[in-house]
Amino acid sequence: MSVIDLSNLPYPGNNLRSFLDSVCEENELDFAAYAGMDPIAQTVHGFVNYPDEWQTRYVNEGFQHRDPALLLASRSIAPVDWQRLRGETTFRDIFRAASDHGISEQGLTVPVRGPYGDVGLFSVTRNCSDREWGLLKTKILGGLQTAAVHLHDNVIQSHSLTRKLTHPSLSARELEILQWIAAGKSQQDVGDILSISNRTVEVHLRSGRSKLGALTTPQAVGRAIGLGLVHPS
Amino acid sequence: MIIVIDGLNRHRYTRLLDEMFALRARVFGQRLGWDVDIIDGKEVDQFDALDPAYVIGLNDTGHVVSCVRALQTTGPHMLSDVFHDILDGEPPLRSATLWESTRFCVDTDILERGNTRNSVSYATCELMAASLEYAKNSGISDIITVIDPVMNRVLKRSDCAPYDYVGSTKLMGKVSAMAALLDCSDARIGKIRAFAGIEGNIFVSDQRAYELSDEHTPTTAAPKVEAVSADAHVRQLLEEYCVDQITDADTLEDMRAAKRLTEMLVEAGMVDKKHASGTHG
């Protein structure tokens, strides 16, 4: 398993490292890291906004081969709080080393499972007390889940073969809702027109955005129009 | 009482998992007549190999009375791979904050009627509240759940009616199945708890989780280590070895390990404490 720093590679339309910076900024976090395994392209991608010396040491000491935040979190469907890993010897070894670089052992890893056996692990850390961490986590976890899947999908689809296999397949309901949004209707209007609850509109919109690799609804509408799934009005 | 078993801790709970797979075999194989594979009285499918999370209800004696399985909708799950009939051929929902729940069941053979703590109704509400709480605490906003019409009626009666459905009801075995949507909101969790009179934390404590694990065998006492009477020469060599290990330790970690080893040998009666405790002795 080798770590490719995507942030040093040309990456059209995306700067993944600045994405990590903005996630940290928005969520009061110190650092973020992503590692993704793509079985189709047979590659492992990793990029972080940790201090450079820690990145170098992490790779030189081969921590990616035994870091429980990576190895164990991929077996969970829920975000894994590192508090759950404190009993692991390897966790203590790595975090003793990390503390030399100002990295706290307070953190969590969001596992992402993709449709082709691809797995992404999005980790964030923040130096604070257990109490503060608990409060922060409750506030940011939903947003982190969305950010993690968005990041993972973008990395996986940067490989051309994978992109060809992952043409977004939207349901009739998702397309119908996006079509009304493209026509300028609000979410509430769409619910009224289709006689469904606002929550139903919301859950389909979330799904539509996820399938189109978009973080916002306007972005999703734009991409759906670009793919000919929705007609501009 | 509820325990969550996932890919990180499942190796410690083979007994509970076996009881759960047996319950699923009785409910889905026999009672509902679904086309499921049952081997050795256990119902296990390909999704159980994907490290799902199981939310499991236990009675006071620590036996499984209810269970449900959760998977992410971003990757392989039942609605994407097996239940497409229910979706009328449409692709399933996919979202970072939507989980799929399947194999929801309670043990109607063990549990009583009525609404005591040992009733079907209480166990159903407790499992429902726990699975919504576990999802909510993981940043999940909604659950899509595959259920039969009986379960659908139970949800409605328990003040937990789905806010919508996806696809349509389809016959599966003796009964039909449908995909219902539930929000993991405090409002919904509060309503189910109020309906069943569930108060306080419903998840097991760390201590209880340990007692429920395979490694905990309360009935048999730890085997007593017999004192080994090594002859004087071997004893001296071992004591020297212990002293060397402690004095030559480069790191705190090595030092601790050496001391632990020495303590073990002292306890086993293989070395003398005053000779083997190194530079401080």
Short mmCIF file of C-alpha atoms in Angstrom, two decimals:
data_model
loop_
_atom_site.label_atom_id
_atom_site.label_comp_id
_atom_site.label_asym_id
_atom_site.label_seq_id
_atom_site.Cartn_x
_atom_site.Cartn_y
_atom_site.Cartn_z
CA MET A 1 0.00 0.00 0.00
CA SER A 2 1.58 3.27 -1.06
CA VAL A 3 0.33 6.73 -0.34
CA ILE A 4 -0.13 9.05 -3.31
CA ASP A 5 -0.41 12.69 -2.39
CA LEU A 6 -3.17 13.85 -4.72
CA SER A 7 -2.78 17.42 -3.61
CA ASN A 8 0.61 17.48 -5.41
CA LEU A 9 -0.85 16.13 -8.63
CA PRO A 10 -2.70 18.10 -11.30
CA TYR A 11 -6.35 17.57 -10.53
CA PRO A 12 -8.84 19.20 -12.89
CA GLY A 13 -11.46 21.36 -11.28
CA ASN A 14 -10.55 20.28 -7.79
CA ASN A 15 -8.11 21.08 -5.11
CA LEU A 16 -8.52 18.37 -2.55
CA ARG A 17 -6.16 19.82 0.00
CA SER A 18 -8.06 23.08 0.03
CA PHE A 19 -11.24 21.05 0.46
CA LEU A 20 -9.71 19.57 3.63
CA ASP A 21 -8.75 23.08 4.80
CA SER A 22 -12.30 24.33 4.28
CA VAL A 23 -13.81 21.35 6.14
CA CYS A 24 -11.47 22.09 9.08
CA GLU A 25 -12.29 25.79 8.95
CA GLU A 26 -16.07 25.23 8.89
CA ASN A 27 -16.08 22.58 11.62
CA GLU A 28 -13.57 24.00 14.14
CA LEU A 29 -11.13 21.15 13.48
CA ASP A 30 -7.31 21.14 13.56
CA PHE A 31 -6.49 18.65 10.81
CA ALA A 32 -8.15 16.32 8.31
CA ALA A 33 -6.92 13.34 6.32
CA TYR A 34 -8.33 11.13 3.60
CA ALA A 35 -7.28 7.66 2.48
CA GLY A 36 -9.16 5.84 -0.26
CA MET A 37 -8.83 2.40 -1.79
CA ASP A 38 -10.09 1.85 -5.32
CA PRO A 39 -10.20 -1.86 -6.28
CA ILE A 40 -10.89 -1.06 -9.98
CA ALA A 41 -7.90 1.22 -10.46
CA GLN A 42 -5.99 -0.81 -7.83
CA THR A 43 -4.70 2.29 -6.17
CA VAL A 44 -4.59 3.86 -2.75
CA HIS A 45 -4.96 7.61 -2.57
CA GLY A 46 -4.11 9.66 0.43
CA PHE A 47 -3.88 13.31 1.21
CA VAL A 48 -3.82 15.28 4.41
CA ASN A 49 -3.33 18.79 5.73
CA TYR A 50 -1.17 17.62 8.62
CA PRO A 51 2.26 19.25 9.11
CA ASP A 52 4.72 18.02 6.45
CA GLU A 53 7.15 16.52 9.00
CA TRP A 54 4.40 14.32 10.43
CA GLN A 55 3.32 13.19 6.95
CA THR A 56 6.90 12.20 6.15
CA ARG A 57 7.38 10.40 9.45
CA TYR A 58 4.01 8.62 9.13
CA VAL A 59 4.93 7.21 5.71
CA ASN A 60 8.60 6.51 6.60
CA GLU A 61 7.60 4.51 9.66
CA GLY A 62 4.92 2.69 7.63
CA PHE A 63 2.16 3.69 10.05
CA GLN A 64 -0.45 3.29 7.27
CA HIS A 65 0.07 -0.48 7.53
CA ARG A 66 -0.94 -0.65 11.19
CA ASP A 67 -2.88 2.53 11.98
CA PRO A 68 -6.09 1.25 13.64
CA ALA A 69 -7.87 4.46 12.61
CA LEU A 70 -7.55 3.12 9.03
CA LEU A 71 -7.60 -0.65 9.50
CA LEU A 72 -10.43 -0.90 12.02
CA ALA A 73 -12.60 2.04 10.94
CA SER A 74 -13.10 0.47 7.51
CA ARG A 75 -15.02 -2.33 9.27
CA SER A 76 -17.56 0.05 10.81
CA ILE A 77 -20.54 1.67 9.11
CA ALA A 78 -20.63 4.47 11.70
CA PRO A 79 -17.92 7.07 12.33
CA VAL A 80 -15.36 5.60 14.73
CA ASP A 81 -14.38 7.86 17.60
CA TRP A 82 -10.69 7.33 18.36
CA GLN A 83 -11.64 6.96 22.03
CA ARG A 84 -12.77 3.49 21.01
CA LEU A 85 -9.25 2.70 19.74
CA ARG A 86 -7.32 3.85 22.83
CA GLY A 87 -6.97 0.25 24.03
CA GLU A 88 -5.01 -0.72 20.89
CA THR A 89 -1.21 -0.84 21.32
CA THR A 90 -0.63 0.45 17.78
CA PHE A 91 -2.91 3.40 18.45
CA ARG A 92 -0.84 4.40 21.49
CA ASP A 93 2.42 4.01 19.51
CA ILE A 94 1.23 6.18 16.63
CA PHE A 95 -0.29 8.86 18.82
CA ARG A 96 2.76 9.07 21.04
CA ALA A 97 4.65 9.89 17.84
CA ALA A 98 1.90 12.22 16.59
CA SER A 99 1.90 14.27 19.78
CA ASP A 100 5.51 15.31 18.94
CA HIS A 101 3.96 17.12 15.97
CA GLY A 102 1.14 18.76 17.90
CA ILE A 103 -1.50 16.27 16.78
CA SER A 104 -4.10 15.36 19.36
CA GLU A 105 -5.51 11.88 19.97
CA GLN A 106 -9.00 13.40 20.01
CA GLY A 107 -10.51 12.57 16.65
CA LEU A 108 -12.69 10.31 14.57
CA THR A 109 -12.70 8.47 11.26
CA VAL A 110 -15.71 8.44 8.94
CA PRO A 111 -15.76 5.25 6.84
CA VAL A 112 -17.25 5.52 3.33
CA ARG A 113 -18.31 2.47 1.36
CA GLY A 114 -18.73 2.87 -2.37
CA PRO A 115 -20.63 0.65 -4.79
CA TYR A 116 -17.60 -1.26 -6.19
CA GLY A 117 -15.93 -2.33 -2.98
CA ASP A 118 -14.14 1.02 -2.87
CA VAL A 119 -13.55 2.30 0.64
CA GLY A 120 -12.69 5.78 1.83
CA LEU A 121 -11.59 6.85 5.29
CA PHE A 122 -11.95 10.47 6.26
CA SER A 123 -10.31 11.38 9.57
CA VAL A 124 -10.45 14.61 11.51
CA THR A 125 -8.79 15.71 14.73
CA ARG A 126 -9.09 18.53 17.23
CA ASN A 127 -7.08 19.21 20.38
CA CYS A 128 -9.68 19.63 23.12
CA SER A 129 -11.19 18.03 26.23
CA ASP A 130 -13.49 14.99 26.07
CA ARG A 131 -16.46 17.19 26.97
CA GLU A 132 -15.78 19.79 24.26
CA TRP A 133 -15.15 17.01 21.76
CA GLY A 134 -18.50 15.39 22.58
CA LEU A 135 -20.36 18.65 21.98
CA LEU A 136 -18.50 19.43 18.76
CA LYS A 137 -19.06 15.92 17.41
CA THR A 138 -22.84 16.12 17.81
CA LYS A 139 -22.85 19.39 15.93
CA ILE A 140 -20.66 18.43 12.96
CA LEU A 141 -21.13 14.69 12.38
CA GLY A 142 -23.90 14.94 9.74
CA GLY A 143 -21.91 17.49 7.74
CA LEU A 144 -18.75 15.38 8.02
CA GLN A 145 -20.59 12.33 6.66
CA THR A 146 -21.67 14.33 3.62
CA ALA A 147 -18.20 15.83 3.15
CA ALA A 148 -16.58 12.37 3.43
CA VAL A 149 -18.80 10.81 0.75
CA HIS A 150 -18.38 13.83 -1.53
CA LEU A 151 -14.60 13.68 -1.21
CA HIS A 152 -14.48 9.91 -1.70
CA ASP A 153 -16.73 9.98 -4.79
CA ASN A 154 -14.60 12.71 -6.36
CA VAL A 155 -11.37 10.81 -5.76
CA ILE A 156 -12.76 7.51 -7.03
CA GLN A 157 -14.29 9.12 -10.11
CA SER A 158 -11.03 10.87 -10.97
CA HIS A 159 -10.01 7.53 -12.46
CA SER A 160 -11.41 7.36 -15.99
CA LEU A 161 -12.38 3.68 -15.92
CA THR A 162 -14.20 4.09 -12.64
CA ARG A 163 -15.91 7.22 -13.97
CA LYS A 164 -17.25 5.29 -16.97
CA LEU A 165 -18.70 2.65 -14.65
CA THR A 166 -20.31 5.12 -12.31
CA HIS A 167 -22.68 7.00 -14.59
CA PRO A 168 -25.24 8.41 -12.16
CA SER A 169 -28.50 6.48 -12.12
CA LEU A 170 -31.27 8.62 -10.73
CA SER A 171 -34.79 7.41 -10.00
CA ALA A 172 -37.87 8.89 -11.70
CA ARG A 173 -38.75 10.60 -8.40
CA GLU A 174 -35.30 12.17 -8.03
CA LEU A 175 -35.37 13.45 -11.61
CA GLU A 176 -38.91 14.77 -11.26
CA ILE A 177 -37.90 16.76 -8.17
CA LEU A 178 -34.75 18.13 -9.82
CA GLN A 179 -36.80 19.06 -12.90
CA TRP A 180 -39.17 21.17 -10.77
CA ILE A 181 -36.23 22.77 -8.93
CA ALA A 182 -34.69 23.60 -12.34
CA ALA A 183 -38.01 25.27 -13.19
CA GLY A 184 -37.50 27.57 -10.21
CA LYS A 185 -39.77 25.92 -7.66
CA SER A 186 -38.84 25.89 -3.98
CA GLN A 187 -38.57 22.65 -2.03
CA GLN A 188 -41.92 23.37 -0.36
CA ASP A 189 -43.55 24.07 -3.75
CA VAL A 190 -42.24 20.78 -5.13
CA GLY A 191 -43.74 18.92 -2.16
CA ASP A 192 -47.11 20.60 -2.77
CA ILE A 193 -47.04 19.93 -6.52
CA LEU A 194 -46.17 16.24 -6.06
CA SER A 195 -48.33 15.81 -2.92
CA ILE A 196 -45.40 14.52 -0.86
CA SER A 197 -43.94 15.76 2.41
CA ASN A 198 -41.08 18.23 2.58
CA ARG A 199 -39.01 15.48 4.25
CA THR A 200 -39.60 13.17 1.26
CA VAL A 201 -38.46 15.92 -1.12
CA GLU A 202 -35.39 16.44 1.09
CA VAL A 203 -34.39 12.76 1.25
CA HIS A 204 -34.66 12.44 -2.55
CA LEU A 205 -32.71 15.67 -3.09
CA ARG A 206 -29.92 14.45 -0.80
CA SER A 207 -29.78 11.25 -2.80
CA GLY A 208 -29.82 13.11 -6.12
CA ARG A 209 -26.97 15.38 -4.98
CA SER A 210 -24.96 12.37 -3.81
CA LYS A 211 -25.41 10.51 -7.11
CA LEU A 212 -24.42 13.59 -9.10
CA GLY A 213 -21.36 14.20 -6.89
CA ALA A 214 -22.72 17.62 -5.91
CA LEU A 215 -22.68 19.31 -2.52
CA THR A 216 -25.44 21.82 -3.30
CA THR A 217 -28.78 21.56 -5.10
CA PRO A 218 -27.91 24.22 -7.76
CA GLN A 219 -24.71 22.25 -8.50
CA ALA A 220 -26.77 19.06 -8.81
CA VAL A 221 -29.25 20.75 -11.17
CA GLY A 222 -26.35 22.04 -13.28
CA ARG A 223 -24.79 18.58 -13.55
CA ALA A 224 -28.15 16.92 -14.29
CA ILE A 225 -28.71 19.41 -17.14
CA GLY A 226 -25.16 18.79 -18.38
CA LEU A 227 -25.85 15.05 -18.52
CA GLY A 228 -29.17 15.60 -20.30
CA LEU A 229 -31.13 14.13 -17.38
CA VAL A 230 -33.02 17.34 -16.71
CA HIS A 231 -34.16 19.94 -19.26
CA PRO A 232 -33.34 23.61 -18.70
CA SER A 233 -36.44 25.72 -18.60
CA MET B 1 -31.27 -3.53 26.98
CA ILE B 2 -29.46 -2.98 23.71
CA ILE B 3 -25.98 -3.86 22.43
CA VAL B 4 -24.46 -2.72 19.13
CA ILE B 5 -22.19 -5.27 17.44
CA ASP B 6 -20.15 -4.21 14.40
CA GLY B 7 -17.00 -5.19 12.51
CA LEU B 8 -14.80 -3.89 15.34
CA ASN B 9 -16.19 -6.02 18.14
CA ARG B 10 -17.97 -8.93 16.46
CA HIS B 11 -15.14 -11.38 17.23
CA ARG B 12 -16.02 -10.99 20.93
CA TYR B 13 -19.74 -11.79 20.55
CA THR B 14 -20.09 -15.06 18.61
CA ARG B 15 -22.65 -16.36 21.14
CA LEU B 16 -24.95 -13.34 20.71
CA LEU B 17 -24.52 -13.35 16.92
CA ASP B 18 -25.39 -17.06 16.75
CA GLU B 19 -28.53 -16.44 18.81
CA MET B 20 -29.41 -13.56 16.48
CA PHE B 21 -28.95 -15.63 13.29
CA ALA B 22 -31.12 -18.36 14.86
CA LEU B 23 -33.85 -15.82 15.66
CA ARG B 24 -33.70 -14.56 12.07
CA ALA B 25 -34.03 -18.14 10.78
CA ARG B 26 -37.20 -18.65 12.88
CA VAL B 27 -38.76 -15.33 11.87
CA PHE B 28 -37.81 -14.93 8.20
CA GLY B 29 -37.47 -18.58 7.21
CA GLN B 30 -40.36 -20.12 9.13
CA ARG B 31 -42.87 -17.46 10.16
CA LEU B 32 -42.65 -15.15 7.13
CA GLY B 33 -41.64 -17.83 4.62
CA TRP B 34 -39.06 -15.65 2.86
CA ASP B 35 -36.66 -17.28 0.44
CA VAL B 36 -33.65 -17.19 2.77
CA ASP B 37 -30.76 -19.62 3.22
CA ILE B 38 -30.74 -21.41 6.55
CA ILE B 39 -27.71 -23.46 7.53
CA ASP B 40 -27.44 -25.15 10.95
CA GLY B 41 -30.57 -23.30 12.04
CA LYS B 42 -29.00 -19.92 11.28
CA GLU B 43 -30.04 -17.41 8.62
CA VAL B 44 -26.96 -15.68 7.22
CA ASP B 45 -26.74 -13.90 3.84
CA GLN B 46 -24.04 -12.15 1.78
CA PHE B 47 -24.69 -8.81 3.48
CA ASP B 48 -23.65 -10.25 6.83
CA ALA B 49 -20.18 -10.60 5.31
CA LEU B 50 -19.99 -6.83 4.70
CA ASP B 51 -19.46 -5.88 8.34
CA PRO B 52 -22.91 -4.36 8.92
CA ALA B 53 -23.88 -2.96 12.31
CA TYR B 54 -26.32 -5.05 14.34
CA VAL B 55 -28.51 -3.40 16.94
CA ILE B 56 -29.55 -6.25 19.25
CA GLY B 57 -32.12 -6.33 22.05
CA LEU B 58 -31.44 -8.58 25.05
CA ASN B 59 -33.60 -9.75 27.93
CA ASP B 60 -32.52 -9.58 31.59
CA THR B 61 -30.76 -12.94 31.34
CA GLY B 62 -28.64 -11.73 28.42
CA HIS B 63 -30.41 -13.59 25.61
CA VAL B 64 -31.27 -12.12 22.21
CA VAL B 65 -34.95 -11.13 21.85
CA SER B 66 -34.77 -8.69 18.92
CA CYS B 67 -32.39 -7.52 16.22
CA VAL B 68 -31.96 -5.31 13.18
CA ARG B 69 -29.12 -4.86 10.69
CA ALA B 70 -27.87 -1.54 9.30
CA LEU B 71 -25.82 -0.81 6.17
CA GLN B 72 -24.73 2.38 4.43
CA THR B 73 -26.69 3.24 1.26
CA THR B 74 -23.55 4.59 -0.48
CA GLY B 75 -22.26 1.04 -0.99
CA PRO B 76 -23.76 -2.43 -1.50
CA HIS B 77 -26.98 -2.97 0.46
CA MET B 78 -30.18 -5.00 0.10
CA LEU B 79 -32.29 -2.46 -1.80
CA SER B 80 -29.52 -1.97 -4.36
CA ASP B 81 -28.76 -5.65 -4.84
CA VAL B 82 -31.66 -7.89 -3.79
CA PHE B 83 -34.88 -6.00 -3.14
CA HIS B 84 -35.14 -4.14 -6.48
CA ASP B 85 -38.63 -5.58 -7.02
CA ILE B 86 -39.89 -3.43 -4.18
CA LEU B 87 -38.50 -0.35 -5.96
CA ASP B 88 -40.41 -1.13 -9.20
CA GLY B 89 -37.12 -1.31 -11.10
CA GLU B 90 -36.03 2.18 -10.01
CA PRO B 91 -32.50 2.74 -8.64
CA PRO B 92 -32.38 2.98 -4.83
CA LEU B 93 -31.78 6.13 -2.80
CA ARG B 94 -28.11 6.83 -2.07
CA SER B 95 -27.00 9.29 0.57
CA ALA B 96 -24.23 9.82 3.12
CA THR B 97 -26.85 10.45 5.80
CA LEU B 98 -29.27 7.63 4.91
CA TRP B 99 -28.84 4.10 6.26
CA GLU B 100 -30.75 1.01 5.25
CA SER B 101 -32.18 -1.20 7.98
CA THR B 102 -33.17 -4.80 7.24
CA ARG B 103 -33.99 -8.04 9.08
CA PHE B 104 -35.88 -6.19 11.83
CA CYS B 105 -37.46 -8.83 14.04
CA VAL B 106 -38.51 -9.68 17.59
CA ASP B 107 -38.87 -13.07 19.26
CA THR B 108 -42.63 -13.56 19.60
CA ASP B 109 -42.07 -17.05 21.10
CA ILE B 110 -40.17 -15.83 24.17
CA LEU B 111 -41.85 -12.46 24.64
CA GLU B 112 -45.27 -11.93 26.22
CA ARG B 113 -48.33 -10.09 25.01
CA GLY B 114 -49.40 -6.83 26.65
CA ASN B 115 -46.96 -4.02 27.31
CA THR B 116 -44.72 -5.05 30.19
CA ARG B 117 -40.93 -4.89 29.90
CA ASN B 118 -41.00 -8.46 28.58
CA SER B 119 -43.61 -7.84 25.90
CA VAL B 120 -43.34 -7.90 22.13
CA SER B 121 -44.54 -4.31 22.06
CA TYR B 122 -41.86 -3.04 24.49
CA ALA B 123 -39.05 -4.98 22.76
CA THR B 124 -40.14 -3.62 19.37
CA CYS B 125 -40.20 -0.01 20.59
CA GLU B 126 -36.90 -0.38 22.45
CA LEU B 127 -35.19 -1.77 19.35
CA MET B 128 -36.74 0.91 17.13
CA ALA B 129 -35.70 3.71 19.51
CA ALA B 130 -32.18 2.26 19.85
CA SER B 131 -31.62 1.91 16.12
CA LEU B 132 -32.79 5.49 15.53
CA GLU B 133 -30.59 6.75 18.38
CA TYR B 134 -27.54 4.83 17.14
CA ALA B 135 -28.05 6.25 13.63
CA LYS B 136 -28.66 9.79 14.89
CA ASN B 137 -25.51 9.67 17.04
CA SER B 138 -23.61 8.66 13.89
CA GLY B 139 -24.76 11.77 12.00
CA ILE B 140 -27.48 9.92 10.07
CA SER B 141 -30.71 11.82 9.35
CA ASP B 142 -32.99 9.13 7.82
CA ILE B 143 -33.41 5.37 7.66
CA ILE B 144 -34.97 3.37 4.86
CA THR B 145 -36.27 0.13 6.27
CA VAL B 146 -37.57 -3.00 4.57
CA ILE B 147 -40.55 -4.29 6.58
CA ASP B 148 -43.69 -6.43 6.25
CA PRO B 149 -47.27 -5.09 6.64
CA VAL B 150 -47.49 -6.38 10.24
CA MET B 151 -44.41 -4.38 11.21
CA ASN B 152 -45.83 -1.40 9.33
CA ARG B 153 -49.00 -1.58 11.47
CA VAL B 154 -46.89 -1.94 14.63
CA LEU B 155 -44.98 1.22 13.68
CA LYS B 156 -48.21 3.15 13.12
CA ARG B 157 -49.69 1.94 16.40
CA SER B 158 -46.49 2.82 18.31
CA ASP B 159 -46.71 6.48 17.25
CA CYS B 160 -43.84 5.88 14.82
CA ALA B 161 -45.60 5.82 11.43
CA PRO B 162 -43.17 6.04 8.46
CA TYR B 163 -43.23 9.50 6.89
CA ASP B 164 -43.29 7.93 3.43
CA TYR B 165 -42.58 4.81 1.38
CA VAL B 166 -40.42 4.18 -1.69
CA GLY B 167 -41.60 1.87 -4.48
CA SER B 168 -44.53 -0.38 -3.68
CA THR B 169 -45.57 -3.35 -1.54
CA LYS B 170 -44.52 -6.69 -3.10
CA LEU B 171 -45.26 -10.27 -2.15
CA MET B 172 -42.25 -12.09 -0.67
CA GLY B 173 -42.91 -15.59 0.62
CA LYS B 174 -46.04 -15.78 2.76
CA VAL B 175 -46.25 -12.03 3.33
CA SER B 176 -45.44 -8.80 1.48
CA ALA B 177 -42.55 -6.40 2.00
CA MET B 178 -42.21 -2.66 1.55
CA ALA B 179 -39.56 0.06 1.94
CA ALA B 180 -40.49 2.70 4.53
CA LEU B 181 -38.77 5.98 5.43
CA LEU B 182 -38.15 7.06 9.04
CA ASP B 183 -36.44 10.26 10.22
CA CYS B 184 -33.86 9.84 13.01
CA SER B 185 -35.16 12.89 14.84
CA ASP B 186 -35.46 13.62 18.55
CA ALA B 187 -39.20 14.09 17.97
CA ARG B 188 -39.67 10.57 16.60
CA ILE B 189 -37.40 8.96 19.21
CA GLY B 190 -39.27 10.86 21.95
CA LYS B 191 -42.65 9.63 20.68
CA ILE B 192 -41.63 5.95 20.62
CA ARG B 193 -40.07 6.22 24.09
CA ALA B 194 -43.20 7.90 25.44
CA PHE B 195 -45.46 5.30 23.85
CA ALA B 196 -43.61 2.36 25.45
CA GLY B 197 -42.59 4.13 28.65
CA ILE B 198 -38.86 3.77 27.89
CA GLU B 199 -36.68 5.97 30.09
CA GLY B 200 -32.97 6.61 30.41
CA ASN B 201 -30.08 5.00 28.56
CA ILE B 202 -31.07 1.78 26.80
CA PHE B 203 -27.57 0.78 25.66
CA VAL B 204 -25.46 -1.64 27.74
CA SER B 205 -22.69 -0.27 29.95
CA ASP B 206 -19.05 -1.20 29.19
CA GLN B 207 -19.13 -3.56 32.17
CA ARG B 208 -22.31 -5.30 30.96
CA ALA B 209 -20.89 -5.48 27.41
CA TYR B 210 -17.85 -7.28 28.83
CA GLU B 211 -20.05 -9.70 30.80
CA LEU B 212 -21.94 -10.52 27.59
CA SER B 213 -18.78 -11.22 25.59
CA ASP B 214 -17.43 -14.68 24.77
CA GLU B 215 -14.28 -14.25 26.87
CA HIS B 216 -16.28 -13.70 30.05
CA THR B 217 -16.88 -17.07 31.72
CA PRO B 218 -18.06 -16.26 35.24
CA THR B 219 -18.66 -19.84 36.40
CA THR B 220 -15.10 -21.14 36.05
CA ALA B 221 -12.40 -19.58 38.25
CA ALA B 222 -9.03 -18.72 36.71
CA PRO B 223 -6.66 -21.68 36.85
CA LYS B 224 -4.23 -21.43 39.71
CA VAL B 225 -0.61 -21.26 38.62
CA GLU B 226 1.34 -24.08 40.19
CA ALA B 227 4.68 -23.10 41.69
CA VAL B 228 7.50 -24.49 39.59
CA SER B 229 10.50 -25.58 41.58
CA ALA B 230 13.34 -24.88 39.21
CA ASP B 231 16.70 -26.05 40.34
CA ALA B 232 19.07 -23.48 41.79
CA HIS B 233 21.10 -23.02 38.62
CA VAL B 234 18.10 -22.37 36.35
CA ARG B 235 16.66 -20.06 39.00
CA GLN B 236 19.87 -18.02 39.07
CA LEU B 237 20.01 -17.78 35.26
CA LEU B 238 16.41 -16.59 35.13
CA GLU B 239 17.03 -13.99 37.83
CA GLU B 240 20.07 -12.69 35.93
CA TYR B 241 18.01 -12.58 32.76
CA CYS B 242 15.31 -10.48 34.49
CA VAL B 243 17.87 -8.05 35.88
CA ASP B 244 19.51 -7.71 32.43
CA GLN B 245 16.18 -7.06 30.74
CA ILE B 246 15.34 -4.29 33.20
CA THR B 247 18.76 -2.62 33.24
CA ASP B 248 19.22 -2.81 29.45
CA ALA B 249 15.76 -1.45 28.58
CA ASP B 250 16.11 1.45 26.10
CA THR B 251 12.58 2.76 26.38
CA LEU B 252 10.01 3.13 29.08
CA GLU B 253 7.87 0.63 27.19
CA ASP B 254 10.64 -2.02 27.23
CA MET B 255 11.26 -1.34 30.91
CA ARG B 256 7.60 -1.90 31.73
CA ALA B 257 7.52 -5.10 29.68
CA ALA B 258 10.61 -6.42 31.48
CA LYS B 259 9.06 -5.63 34.86
CA ARG B 260 5.82 -7.34 33.88
CA LEU B 261 7.73 -10.45 32.86
CA THR B 262 9.64 -10.42 36.15
CA GLU B 263 6.43 -10.08 38.14
CA MET B 264 4.92 -13.03 36.26
CA LEU B 265 7.96 -15.17 37.02
CA VAL B 266 7.89 -14.12 40.69
CA GLU B 267 4.20 -15.00 40.90
CA ALA B 268 4.88 -18.38 39.33
CA GLY B 269 7.53 -18.95 41.99
CA MET B 270 10.25 -19.36 39.34
CA VAL B 271 12.46 -16.53 40.60
CA ASP B 272 12.97 -14.72 43.90
CA LYS B 273 11.62 -11.17 44.03
CA LYS B 274 14.59 -9.66 45.89
CA HIS B 275 17.09 -11.06 43.39
CA ALA B 276 15.20 -10.37 40.18
CA SER B 277 13.88 -6.82 40.60
CA GLY B 278 16.94 -5.20 39.02
CA THR B 279 18.81 -2.01 39.81
CA HIS B 280 16.32 -0.68 42.37
CA GLY B 281 16.48 -3.77 44.59
#
